[in-house]
Amino acid sequence: YTAADTVARELVGFIPAVYRNSLAQRAAKDETILYPVVAAFAAADIAASATGPDPSAVSVGNETMTISKSRSVTFFWEGEEQKGLSNAGYYNQILQDQFAQAMRTLTNEMETDLAALYVGSSRAYGSAGTAPFATANDYTQASNVLKILKDNGAPAGDIQLVINTAAGANLRGKQALVADQNAQSILRQGVLLDINGMSIRESAKVKTHTKGTGTAYVIDGTGNLTAGSTLLKAKTGSNTMVAGDVLAIQSDTENYVVKTGLAAPGTFTIANPGLITTTVDSKTITIGNNYAANLAFHRSAIHLLTRLPAMPQGGDSADDVIELTDPHSGLSFQICLYRQRRRVAFEVGIAWGVKVAKPEFVATLMG
């Protein structure tokens, strides 16, 4: 047959946008990796004295993450198969496409894991069920999701916005006028430009969140819930509130993202920085509709640990092991060749773990 297939490669937006953490190089699968977290300081009045300041001791906290997956794709070739296809001149092309398909499979799985981190977002903006950027020359939705990050103290540089193809289509179709962009990259080439200081990327794996079935929940604000609270309580209501649900609390203009939900009246959590304003007892909770979870974040907020799968000391039975970098995603994969009885087997592998390391620097642009 003719090896004329061009391997499909889905859009990869999260992998190049997040922070690649190299602390994982010496970590085993499921081994805890610690990274430091410095708490905020308190200020004090300056007072003259005969000696220098005498600061109190401070403790540096930490968070953890792991390499949670070590995955591979394997395939083999028998001698007779190689001989037949080599005679027709197809073997090398097919083998090349098989490696591309293997990297595609693993890259898509990694991209899916990163997209699923939307449940760790701090707050949300936009219209659930409606792709953003549908109004010509209007970037209000991008500027408002950036406002969330700025209000939370995110650094000004290296802000990323990863959107799905529906939002990307609106950008190309509605925001592409040369007179407004002062450039023709979108109109002529379809290349997305930075918006409001955010690097725009598209991903085929942006998640669509399905809301829980929770209804009639009311805040239990005994003693009041102050700004910064992340542990909240509902005293009445029914059915499930799930991670990723977007909540509006009566008299509060913010949309909060549920981090851990509930199935009956009780406690639930939202991510840092928590409530923006103090809320009081008996405020109603409104759960938003289903939405596409486009994400805006500072690069440092989402960590991707990657390394090559571990080999035992002295190696295993592989006859050849090389490292191959995928030009589509920029990831490095381990390629192993195993010579067997009248056939040769190939393995393409990579190990990884993902985490929202700084929820304050992540915001959802609903679509």
PDB file of N, CA and C in Angstrom, residues 21-36 62-68 303-307 352-355:
ATOM      1  N   ASN A  21       9.492  22.304  34.870  1.00  0.00           N
ATOM      2  CA  ASN A  21      10.217  22.186  36.131  1.00  0.00           C
ATOM      3  C   ASN A  21      11.264  21.085  36.026  1.00  0.00           C
ATOM      4  N   SER A  22      12.527  21.444  36.247  1.00  0.00           N
ATOM      5  CA  SER A  22      13.619  20.482  36.120  1.00  0.00           C
ATOM      6  C   SER A  22      13.928  19.759  37.421  1.00  0.00           C
ATOM      7  N   LEU A  23      13.204  20.065  38.511  1.00  0.00           N
ATOM      8  CA  LEU A  23      13.452  19.401  39.790  1.00  0.00           C
ATOM      9  C   LEU A  23      13.147  17.910  39.715  1.00  0.00           C
ATOM     10  N   ALA A  24      12.446  17.493  38.664  1.00  0.00           N
ATOM     11  CA  ALA A  24      12.008  16.102  38.580  1.00  0.00           C
ATOM     12  C   ALA A  24      13.081  15.166  38.053  1.00  0.00           C
ATOM     13  N   GLN A  25      14.213  15.677  37.591  1.00  0.00           N
ATOM     14  CA  GLN A  25      15.182  14.817  36.921  1.00  0.00           C
ATOM     15  C   GLN A  25      15.674  13.677  37.801  1.00  0.00           C
ATOM     16  N   ARG A  26      15.743  13.921  39.118  1.00  0.00           N
ATOM     17  CA  ARG A  26      16.256  12.880  40.011  1.00  0.00           C
ATOM     18  C   ARG A  26      15.145  12.196  40.799  1.00  0.00           C
ATOM     19  N   ALA A  27      13.891  12.505  40.500  1.00  0.00           N
ATOM     20  CA  ALA A  27      12.774  11.956  41.263  1.00  0.00           C
ATOM     21  C   ALA A  27      12.233  10.696  40.619  1.00  0.00           C
ATOM     22  N   ALA A  28      11.893   9.721  41.463  1.00  0.00           N
ATOM     23  CA  ALA A  28      11.247   8.499  40.984  1.00  0.00           C
ATOM     24  C   ALA A  28       9.755   8.756  40.816  1.00  0.00           C
ATOM     25  N   LYS A  29       9.086   7.880  40.086  1.00  0.00           N
ATOM     26  CA  LYS A  29       7.644   8.002  39.924  1.00  0.00           C
ATOM     27  C   LYS A  29       6.966   7.938  41.293  1.00  0.00           C
ATOM     28  N   ASP A  30       6.039   8.862  41.525  1.00  0.00           N
ATOM     29  CA  ASP A  30       5.253   8.976  42.765  1.00  0.00           C
ATOM     30  C   ASP A  30       6.079   9.428  43.969  1.00  0.00           C
ATOM     31  N   GLU A  31       7.343   9.754  43.773  1.00  0.00           N
ATOM     32  CA  GLU A  31       8.145  10.303  44.862  1.00  0.00           C
ATOM     33  C   GLU A  31       7.806  11.782  45.041  1.00  0.00           C
ATOM     34  N   THR A  32       7.666  12.213  46.298  1.00  0.00           N
ATOM     35  CA  THR A  32       7.280  13.591  46.582  1.00  0.00           C
ATOM     36  C   THR A  32       8.421  14.547  46.274  1.00  0.00           C
ATOM     37  N   ILE A  33       8.112  15.600  45.538  1.00  0.00           N
ATOM     38  CA  ILE A  33       9.068  16.657  45.227  1.00  0.00           C
ATOM     39  C   ILE A  33       8.622  17.917  45.957  1.00  0.00           C
ATOM     40  N   LEU A  34       9.494  18.491  46.750  1.00  0.00           N
ATOM     41  CA  LEU A  34       9.176  19.713  47.487  1.00  0.00           C
ATOM     42  C   LEU A  34       9.681  20.929  46.731  1.00  0.00           C
ATOM     43  N   TYR A  35       8.892  22.002  46.739  1.00  0.00           N
ATOM     44  CA  TYR A  35       9.384  23.273  46.230  1.00  0.00           C
ATOM     45  C   TYR A  35       8.985  24.366  47.219  1.00  0.00           C
ATOM     46  N   PRO A  36       9.838  25.383  47.429  1.00  0.00           N
ATOM     47  CA  PRO A  36       9.612  26.364  48.498  1.00  0.00           C
ATOM     48  C   PRO A  36       8.494  27.343  48.167  1.00  0.00           C
ATOM     49  N   ASN A  62       6.386  25.026  52.065  1.00  0.00           N
ATOM     50  CA  ASN A  62       6.619  24.268  50.839  1.00  0.00           C
ATOM     51  C   ASN A  62       5.321  23.658  50.346  1.00  0.00           C
ATOM     52  N   GLU A  63       5.316  23.342  49.071  1.00  0.00           N
ATOM     53  CA  GLU A  63       4.246  22.574  48.457  1.00  0.00           C
ATOM     54  C   GLU A  63       4.886  21.356  47.802  1.00  0.00           C
ATOM     55  N   THR A  64       4.066  20.411  47.408  1.00  0.00           N
ATOM     56  CA  THR A  64       4.593  19.178  46.836  1.00  0.00           C
ATOM     57  C   THR A  64       3.952  18.876  45.491  1.00  0.00           C
ATOM     58  N   MET A  65       4.679  18.130  44.680  1.00  0.00           N
ATOM     59  CA  MET A  65       4.121  17.551  43.474  1.00  0.00           C
ATOM     60  C   MET A  65       4.889  16.281  43.143  1.00  0.00           C
ATOM     61  N   THR A  66       4.415  15.528  42.187  1.00  0.00           N
ATOM     62  CA  THR A  66       5.038  14.243  41.868  1.00  0.00           C
ATOM     63  C   THR A  66       5.086  14.018  40.362  1.00  0.00           C
ATOM     64  N   ILE A  67       5.983  13.122  39.976  1.00  0.00           N
ATOM     65  CA  ILE A  67       5.903  12.518  38.647  1.00  0.00           C
ATOM     66  C   ILE A  67       4.865  11.412  38.768  1.00  0.00           C
ATOM     67  N   SER A  68       3.685  11.650  38.238  1.00  0.00           N
ATOM     68  CA  SER A  68       2.578  10.722  38.452  1.00  0.00           C
ATOM     69  C   SER A  68       2.399   9.722  37.320  1.00  0.00           C
ATOM     70  N   HIS A 303       2.948  24.141  36.648  1.00  0.00           N
ATOM     71  CA  HIS A 303       4.211  23.422  36.485  1.00  0.00           C
ATOM     72  C   HIS A 303       4.000  22.112  35.730  1.00  0.00           C
ATOM     73  N   LEU A 304       4.911  21.849  34.830  1.00  0.00           N
ATOM     74  CA  LEU A 304       4.958  20.575  34.102  1.00  0.00           C
ATOM     75  C   LEU A 304       6.313  19.936  34.374  1.00  0.00           C
ATOM     76  N   LEU A 305       6.302  18.830  35.101  1.00  0.00           N
ATOM     77  CA  LEU A 305       7.523  18.057  35.334  1.00  0.00           C
ATOM     78  C   LEU A 305       7.657  17.030  34.220  1.00  0.00           C
ATOM     79  N   THR A 306       8.786  16.999  33.569  1.00  0.00           N
ATOM     80  CA  THR A 306       9.024  15.973  32.554  1.00  0.00           C
ATOM     81  C   THR A 306      10.436  15.421  32.700  1.00  0.00           C
ATOM     82  N   ARG A 307      10.589  14.178  32.395  1.00  0.00           N
ATOM     83  CA  ARG A 307      11.907  13.556  32.298  1.00  0.00           C
ATOM     84  C   ARG A 307      11.761  12.289  31.484  1.00  0.00           C
ATOM     85  N   TRP A 352       5.942  12.205  33.372  1.00  0.00           N
ATOM     86  CA  TRP A 352       5.557  13.587  33.661  1.00  0.00           C
ATOM     87  C   TRP A 352       4.614  13.688  34.859  1.00  0.00           C
ATOM     88  N   GLY A 353       4.471  14.922  35.346  1.00  0.00           N
ATOM     89  CA  GLY A 353       3.501  15.276  36.371  1.00  0.00           C
ATOM     90  C   GLY A 353       3.109  16.731  36.182  1.00  0.00           C
ATOM     91  N   VAL A 354       1.904  17.105  36.578  1.00  0.00           N
ATOM     92  CA  VAL A 354       1.411  18.471  36.392  1.00  0.00           C
ATOM     93  C   VAL A 354       0.785  18.973  37.691  1.00  0.00           C
ATOM     94  N   LYS A 355       0.804  20.306  37.872  1.00  0.00           N
ATOM     95  CA  LYS A 355       0.168  20.891  39.059  1.00  0.00           C
ATOM     96  C   LYS A 355       0.001  22.389  38.879  1.00  0.00           C
TER      97      LYS A 355
END
